[in-house]
mmCIF file of C-alpha atoms and ligand atoms in Angstrom:
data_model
loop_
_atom_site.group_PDB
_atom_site.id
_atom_site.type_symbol
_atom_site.label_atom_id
_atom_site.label_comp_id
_atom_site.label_asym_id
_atom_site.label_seq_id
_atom_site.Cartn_x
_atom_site.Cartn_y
_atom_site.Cartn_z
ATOM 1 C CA UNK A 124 15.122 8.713 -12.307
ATOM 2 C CA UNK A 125 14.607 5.858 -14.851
ATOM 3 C CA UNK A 126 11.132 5.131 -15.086
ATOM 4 C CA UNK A 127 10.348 1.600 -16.002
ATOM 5 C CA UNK A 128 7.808 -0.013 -18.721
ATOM 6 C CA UNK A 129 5.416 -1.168 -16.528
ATOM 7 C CA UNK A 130 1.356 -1.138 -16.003
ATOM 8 C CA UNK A 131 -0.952 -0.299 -13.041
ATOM 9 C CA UNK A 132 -3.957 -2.627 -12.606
ATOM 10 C CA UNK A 133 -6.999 -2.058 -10.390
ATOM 11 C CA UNK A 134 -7.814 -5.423 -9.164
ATOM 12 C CA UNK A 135 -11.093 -7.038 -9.309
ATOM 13 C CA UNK A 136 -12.172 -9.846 -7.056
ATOM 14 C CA UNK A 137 -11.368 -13.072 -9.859
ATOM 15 C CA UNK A 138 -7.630 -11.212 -9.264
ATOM 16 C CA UNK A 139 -7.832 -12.347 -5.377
ATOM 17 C CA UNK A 140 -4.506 -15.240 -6.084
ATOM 18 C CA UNK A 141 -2.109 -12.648 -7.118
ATOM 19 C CA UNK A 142 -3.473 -10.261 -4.259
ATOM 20 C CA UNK A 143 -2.981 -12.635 -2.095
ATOM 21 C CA UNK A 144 0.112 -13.752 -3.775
ATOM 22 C CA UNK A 145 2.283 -10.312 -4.022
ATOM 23 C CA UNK A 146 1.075 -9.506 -0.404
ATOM 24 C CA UNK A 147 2.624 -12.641 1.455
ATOM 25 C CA UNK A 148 5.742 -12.149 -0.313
ATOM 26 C CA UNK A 149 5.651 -8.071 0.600
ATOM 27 C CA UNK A 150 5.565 -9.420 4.152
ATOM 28 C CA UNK A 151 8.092 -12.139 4.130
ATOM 29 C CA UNK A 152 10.422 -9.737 2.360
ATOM 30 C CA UNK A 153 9.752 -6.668 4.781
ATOM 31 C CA UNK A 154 7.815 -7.535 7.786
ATOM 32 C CA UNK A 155 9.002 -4.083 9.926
ATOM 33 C CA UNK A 156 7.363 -2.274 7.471
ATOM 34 C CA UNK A 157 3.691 -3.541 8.042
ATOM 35 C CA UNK A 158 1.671 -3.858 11.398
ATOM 36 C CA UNK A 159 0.200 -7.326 9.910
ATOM 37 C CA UNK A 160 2.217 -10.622 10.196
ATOM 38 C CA UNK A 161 3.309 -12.733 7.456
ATOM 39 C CA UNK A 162 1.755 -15.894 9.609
ATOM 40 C CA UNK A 163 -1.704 -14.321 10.507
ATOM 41 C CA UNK A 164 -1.847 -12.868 6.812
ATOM 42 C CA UNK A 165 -1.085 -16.482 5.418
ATOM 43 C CA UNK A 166 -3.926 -18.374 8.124
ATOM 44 C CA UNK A 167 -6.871 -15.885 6.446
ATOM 45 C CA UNK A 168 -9.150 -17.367 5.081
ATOM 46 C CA UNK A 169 -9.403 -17.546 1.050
ATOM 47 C CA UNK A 170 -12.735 -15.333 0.775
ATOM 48 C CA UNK A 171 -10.919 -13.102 2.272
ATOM 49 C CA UNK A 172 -9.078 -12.073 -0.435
ATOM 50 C CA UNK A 173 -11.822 -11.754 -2.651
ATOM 51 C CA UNK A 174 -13.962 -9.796 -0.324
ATOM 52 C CA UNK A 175 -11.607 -7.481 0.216
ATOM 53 C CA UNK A 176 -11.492 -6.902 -3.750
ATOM 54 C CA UNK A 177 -14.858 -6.866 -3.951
ATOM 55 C CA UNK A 178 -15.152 -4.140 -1.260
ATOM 56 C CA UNK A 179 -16.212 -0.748 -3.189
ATOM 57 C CA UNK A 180 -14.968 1.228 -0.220
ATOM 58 C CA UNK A 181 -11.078 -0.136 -1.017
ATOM 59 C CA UNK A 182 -9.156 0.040 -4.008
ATOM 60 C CA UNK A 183 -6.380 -2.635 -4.643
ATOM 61 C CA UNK A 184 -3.575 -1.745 -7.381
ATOM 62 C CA UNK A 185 -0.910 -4.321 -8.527
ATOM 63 C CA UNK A 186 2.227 -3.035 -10.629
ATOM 64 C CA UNK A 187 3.220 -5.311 -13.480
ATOM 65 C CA UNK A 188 6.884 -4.939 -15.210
ATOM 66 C CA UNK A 189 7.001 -5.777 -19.236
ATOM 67 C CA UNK A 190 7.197 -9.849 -18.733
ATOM 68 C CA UNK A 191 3.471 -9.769 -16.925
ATOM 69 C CA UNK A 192 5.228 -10.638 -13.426
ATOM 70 C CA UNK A 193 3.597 -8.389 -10.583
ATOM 71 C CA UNK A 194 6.285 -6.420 -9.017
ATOM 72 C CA UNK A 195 3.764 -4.107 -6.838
ATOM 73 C CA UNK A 196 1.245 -3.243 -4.151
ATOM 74 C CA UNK A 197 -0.767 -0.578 -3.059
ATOM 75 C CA UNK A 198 -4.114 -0.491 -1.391
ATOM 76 C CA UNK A 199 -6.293 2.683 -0.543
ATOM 77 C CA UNK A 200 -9.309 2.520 1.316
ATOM 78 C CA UNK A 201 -12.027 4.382 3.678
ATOM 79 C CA UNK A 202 -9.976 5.154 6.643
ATOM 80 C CA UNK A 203 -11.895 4.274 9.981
ATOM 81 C CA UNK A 204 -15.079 4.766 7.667
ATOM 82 C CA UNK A 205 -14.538 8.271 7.081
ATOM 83 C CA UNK A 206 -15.965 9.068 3.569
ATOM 84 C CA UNK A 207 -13.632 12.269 3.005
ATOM 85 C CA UNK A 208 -10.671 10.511 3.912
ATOM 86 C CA UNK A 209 -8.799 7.426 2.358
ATOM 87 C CA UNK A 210 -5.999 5.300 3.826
ATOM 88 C CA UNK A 211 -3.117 4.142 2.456
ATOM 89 C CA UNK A 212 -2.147 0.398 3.178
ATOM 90 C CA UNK A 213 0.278 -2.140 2.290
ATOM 91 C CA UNK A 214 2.717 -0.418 -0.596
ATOM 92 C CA UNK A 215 5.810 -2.359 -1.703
ATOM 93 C CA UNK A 216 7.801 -3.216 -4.359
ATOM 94 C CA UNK A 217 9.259 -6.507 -5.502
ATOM 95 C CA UNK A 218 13.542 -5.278 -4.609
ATOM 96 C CA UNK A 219 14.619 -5.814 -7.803
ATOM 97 C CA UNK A 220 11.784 -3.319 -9.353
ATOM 98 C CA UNK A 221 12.743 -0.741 -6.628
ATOM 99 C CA UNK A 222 14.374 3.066 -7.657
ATOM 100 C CA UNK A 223 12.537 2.687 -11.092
ATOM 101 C CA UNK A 224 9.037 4.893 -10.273
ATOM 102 C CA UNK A 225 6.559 2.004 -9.365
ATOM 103 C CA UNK A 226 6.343 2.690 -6.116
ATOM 104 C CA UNK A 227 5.214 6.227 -7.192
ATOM 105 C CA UNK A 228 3.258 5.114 -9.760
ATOM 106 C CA UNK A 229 0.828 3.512 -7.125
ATOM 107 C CA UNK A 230 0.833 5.948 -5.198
ATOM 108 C CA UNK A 231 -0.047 8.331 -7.817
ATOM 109 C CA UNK A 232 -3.010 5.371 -8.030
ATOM 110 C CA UNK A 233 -4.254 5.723 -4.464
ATOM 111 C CA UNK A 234 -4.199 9.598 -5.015
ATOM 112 C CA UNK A 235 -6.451 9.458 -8.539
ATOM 113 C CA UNK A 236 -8.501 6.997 -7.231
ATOM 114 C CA UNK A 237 -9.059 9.144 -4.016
ATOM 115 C CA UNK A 238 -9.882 11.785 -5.464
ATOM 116 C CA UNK A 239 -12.669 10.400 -8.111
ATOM 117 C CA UNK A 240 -14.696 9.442 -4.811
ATOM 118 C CA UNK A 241 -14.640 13.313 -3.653
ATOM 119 C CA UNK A 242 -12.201 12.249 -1.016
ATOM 120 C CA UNK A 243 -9.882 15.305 0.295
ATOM 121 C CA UNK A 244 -7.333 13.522 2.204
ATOM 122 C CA UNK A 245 -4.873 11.019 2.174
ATOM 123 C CA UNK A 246 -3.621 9.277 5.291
ATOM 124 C CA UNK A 247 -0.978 6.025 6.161
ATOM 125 C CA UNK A 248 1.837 5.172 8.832
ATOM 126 C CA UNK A 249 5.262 4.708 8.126
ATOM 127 C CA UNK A 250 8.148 3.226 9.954
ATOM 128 C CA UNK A 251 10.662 5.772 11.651
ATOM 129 C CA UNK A 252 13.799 4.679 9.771
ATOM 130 C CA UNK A 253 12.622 3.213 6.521
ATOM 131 C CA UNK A 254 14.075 5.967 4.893
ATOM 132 C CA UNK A 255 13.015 4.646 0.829
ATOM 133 C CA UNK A 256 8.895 4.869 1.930
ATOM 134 C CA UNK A 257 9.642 8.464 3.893
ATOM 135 C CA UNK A 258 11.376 9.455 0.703
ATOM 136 C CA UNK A 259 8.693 7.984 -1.559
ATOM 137 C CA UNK A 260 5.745 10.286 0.143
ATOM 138 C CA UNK A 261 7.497 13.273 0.337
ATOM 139 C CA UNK A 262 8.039 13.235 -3.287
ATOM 140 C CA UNK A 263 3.917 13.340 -3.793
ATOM 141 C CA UNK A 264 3.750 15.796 -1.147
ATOM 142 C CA UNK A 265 2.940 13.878 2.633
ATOM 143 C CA UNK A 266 3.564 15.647 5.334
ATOM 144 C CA UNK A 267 4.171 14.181 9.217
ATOM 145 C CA UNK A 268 0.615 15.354 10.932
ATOM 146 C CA UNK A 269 2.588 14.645 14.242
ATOM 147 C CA UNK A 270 0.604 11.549 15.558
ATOM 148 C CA UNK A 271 2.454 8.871 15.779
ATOM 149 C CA UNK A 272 2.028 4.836 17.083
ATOM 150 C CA UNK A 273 3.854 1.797 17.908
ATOM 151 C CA UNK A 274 3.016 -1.615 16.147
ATOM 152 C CA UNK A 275 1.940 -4.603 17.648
ATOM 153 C CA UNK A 276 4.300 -6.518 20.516
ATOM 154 C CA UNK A 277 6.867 -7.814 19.829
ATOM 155 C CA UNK A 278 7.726 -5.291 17.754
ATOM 156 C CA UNK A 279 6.367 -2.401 19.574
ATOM 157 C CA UNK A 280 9.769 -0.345 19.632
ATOM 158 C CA UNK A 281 9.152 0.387 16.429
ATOM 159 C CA UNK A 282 7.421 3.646 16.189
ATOM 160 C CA UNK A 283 5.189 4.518 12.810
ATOM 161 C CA UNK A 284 4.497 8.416 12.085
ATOM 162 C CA UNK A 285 1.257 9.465 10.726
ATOM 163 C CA UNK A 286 1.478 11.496 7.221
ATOM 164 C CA UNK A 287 -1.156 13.066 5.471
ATOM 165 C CA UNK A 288 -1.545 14.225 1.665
ATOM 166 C CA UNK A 289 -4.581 17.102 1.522
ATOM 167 C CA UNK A 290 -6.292 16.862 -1.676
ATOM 168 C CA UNK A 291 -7.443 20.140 -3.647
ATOM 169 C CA UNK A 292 -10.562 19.090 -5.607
HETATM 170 C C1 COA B 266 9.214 2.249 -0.294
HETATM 171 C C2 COA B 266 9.133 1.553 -1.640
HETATM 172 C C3 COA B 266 7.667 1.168 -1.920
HETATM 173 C C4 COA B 266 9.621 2.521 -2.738
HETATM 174 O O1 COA B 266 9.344 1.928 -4.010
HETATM 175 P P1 COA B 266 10.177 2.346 -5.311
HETATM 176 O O2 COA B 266 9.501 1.752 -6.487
HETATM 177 O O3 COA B 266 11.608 2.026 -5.137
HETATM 178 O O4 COA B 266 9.996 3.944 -5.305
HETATM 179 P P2 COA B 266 10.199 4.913 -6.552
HETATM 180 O O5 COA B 266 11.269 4.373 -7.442
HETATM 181 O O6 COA B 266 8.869 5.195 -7.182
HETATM 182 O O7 COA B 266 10.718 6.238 -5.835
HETATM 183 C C5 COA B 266 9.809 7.278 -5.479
HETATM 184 C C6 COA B 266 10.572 8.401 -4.823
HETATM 185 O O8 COA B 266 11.161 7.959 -3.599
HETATM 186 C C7 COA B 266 12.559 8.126 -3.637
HETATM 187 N N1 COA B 266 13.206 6.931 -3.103
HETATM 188 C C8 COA B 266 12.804 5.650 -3.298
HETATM 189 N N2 COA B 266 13.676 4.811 -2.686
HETATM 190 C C9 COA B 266 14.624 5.585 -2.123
HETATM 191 C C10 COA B 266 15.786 5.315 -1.365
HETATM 192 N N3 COA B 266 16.168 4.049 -1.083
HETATM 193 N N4 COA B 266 16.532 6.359 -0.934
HETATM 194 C C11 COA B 266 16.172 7.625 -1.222
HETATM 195 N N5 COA B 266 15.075 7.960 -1.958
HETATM 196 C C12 COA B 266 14.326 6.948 -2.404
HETATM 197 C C13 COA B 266 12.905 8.259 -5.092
HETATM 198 O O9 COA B 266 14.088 9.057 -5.251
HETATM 199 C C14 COA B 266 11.719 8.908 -5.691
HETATM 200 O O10 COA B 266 11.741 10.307 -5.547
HETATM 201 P P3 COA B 266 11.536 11.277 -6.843
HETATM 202 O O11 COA B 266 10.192 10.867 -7.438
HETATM 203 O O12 COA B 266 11.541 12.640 -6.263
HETATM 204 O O13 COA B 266 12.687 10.970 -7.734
HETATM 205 C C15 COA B 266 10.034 0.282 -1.658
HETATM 206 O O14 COA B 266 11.331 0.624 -1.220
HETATM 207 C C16 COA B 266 9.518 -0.854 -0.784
HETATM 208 O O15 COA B 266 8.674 -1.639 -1.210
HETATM 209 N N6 COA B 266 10.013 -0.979 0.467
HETATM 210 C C17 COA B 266 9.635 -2.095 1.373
HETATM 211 C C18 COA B 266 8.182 -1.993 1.842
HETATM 212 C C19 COA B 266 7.883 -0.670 2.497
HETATM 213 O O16 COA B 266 8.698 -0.108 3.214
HETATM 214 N N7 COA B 266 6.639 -0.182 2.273
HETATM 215 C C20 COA B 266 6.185 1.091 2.832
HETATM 216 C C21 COA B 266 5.371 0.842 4.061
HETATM 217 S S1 COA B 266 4.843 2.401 4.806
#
């Protein structure tokens, strides 16, 4: 696979714009993909944004391609509070970046940050049928731990599968 030139940047909160930024347009361009709504992720509040980014519990990676545009998204963070186990939240990539090794590139993120905290296990939801993000996790090793959910009406026939990436430390 080509791999392109292009950086991984952990986000600090005076970043919050192009959080906010790269995560409205991951929902406008694939709003299946995420339980949140493009229309009740645009009415947050600003501080929001910067909250989250100051939050030392989360970690909040943007991918940037050689011209400084941010093509990338990937967030890890305490899942349910659990200290030994993080959550992985809102990857994309821009669709003209896609098939070039971003989107493994943060996830690779989410796992090194992950583990640096002591954390031993790696957990997110994906879509049945969004066969690019199944493909993506399997490649860093993700397996289905069999739970599975349904996101939020009106959109509750889609059904999301628990996976889970155990860490050796
Ligand atoms: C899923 C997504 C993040 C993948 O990003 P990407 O940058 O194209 O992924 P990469 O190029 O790093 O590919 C990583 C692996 O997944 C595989 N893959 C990616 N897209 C694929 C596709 N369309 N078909 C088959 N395999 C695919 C690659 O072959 C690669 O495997 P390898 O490392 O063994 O070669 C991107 O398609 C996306 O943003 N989709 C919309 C949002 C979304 O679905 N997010 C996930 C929510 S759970």
């Amino acid at each position: 696979m080509a791999v392109s030139n292009h950086s991984i940047e952990h986000l600090v909160p005076e970043n919050w714009q192009r959080f906010r930024e790269v995560r409205l347009r991951a929902l406008a361009d694939a709003p299946d993909a995420f339980g949140a709504t493009l229309a009740e992720t645009q009415a947050r509040p600003l501080s929001h944004w910067r909250d989250r980014l100051g939050d030392t519990a989360s970690a909040t990676f943007l991918a940037c391609n050689a011209n400084g545009d941010d093509v990338g998204l990937v967030v890890g963070s305490r899942w349910n509070g659990i200290v030994e186990t993080v959550g992985l939240f809102s990857m994309w990539v821009a669709p003209n970046a896609r098939g070039r090794g971003i989107g493994g590139a943060l996830v690779d993120a989410v796992i090194a940050w992950a583990r640096s905290n002591g954390s031993t296990r790696i957990l997110l939801d994906v879509a049945d049928g969004n066969a690019p993000a199944i493909a993506l996790y399997a490649s860093r090793g993700f397996l289905p731990t069999g739970n599975t959910g349904n996101l939020p009406p009106p959109r509750d026939h889609i059904t999301e599968h628990e996976q889970a990436l155990e860490l050796q430390n």
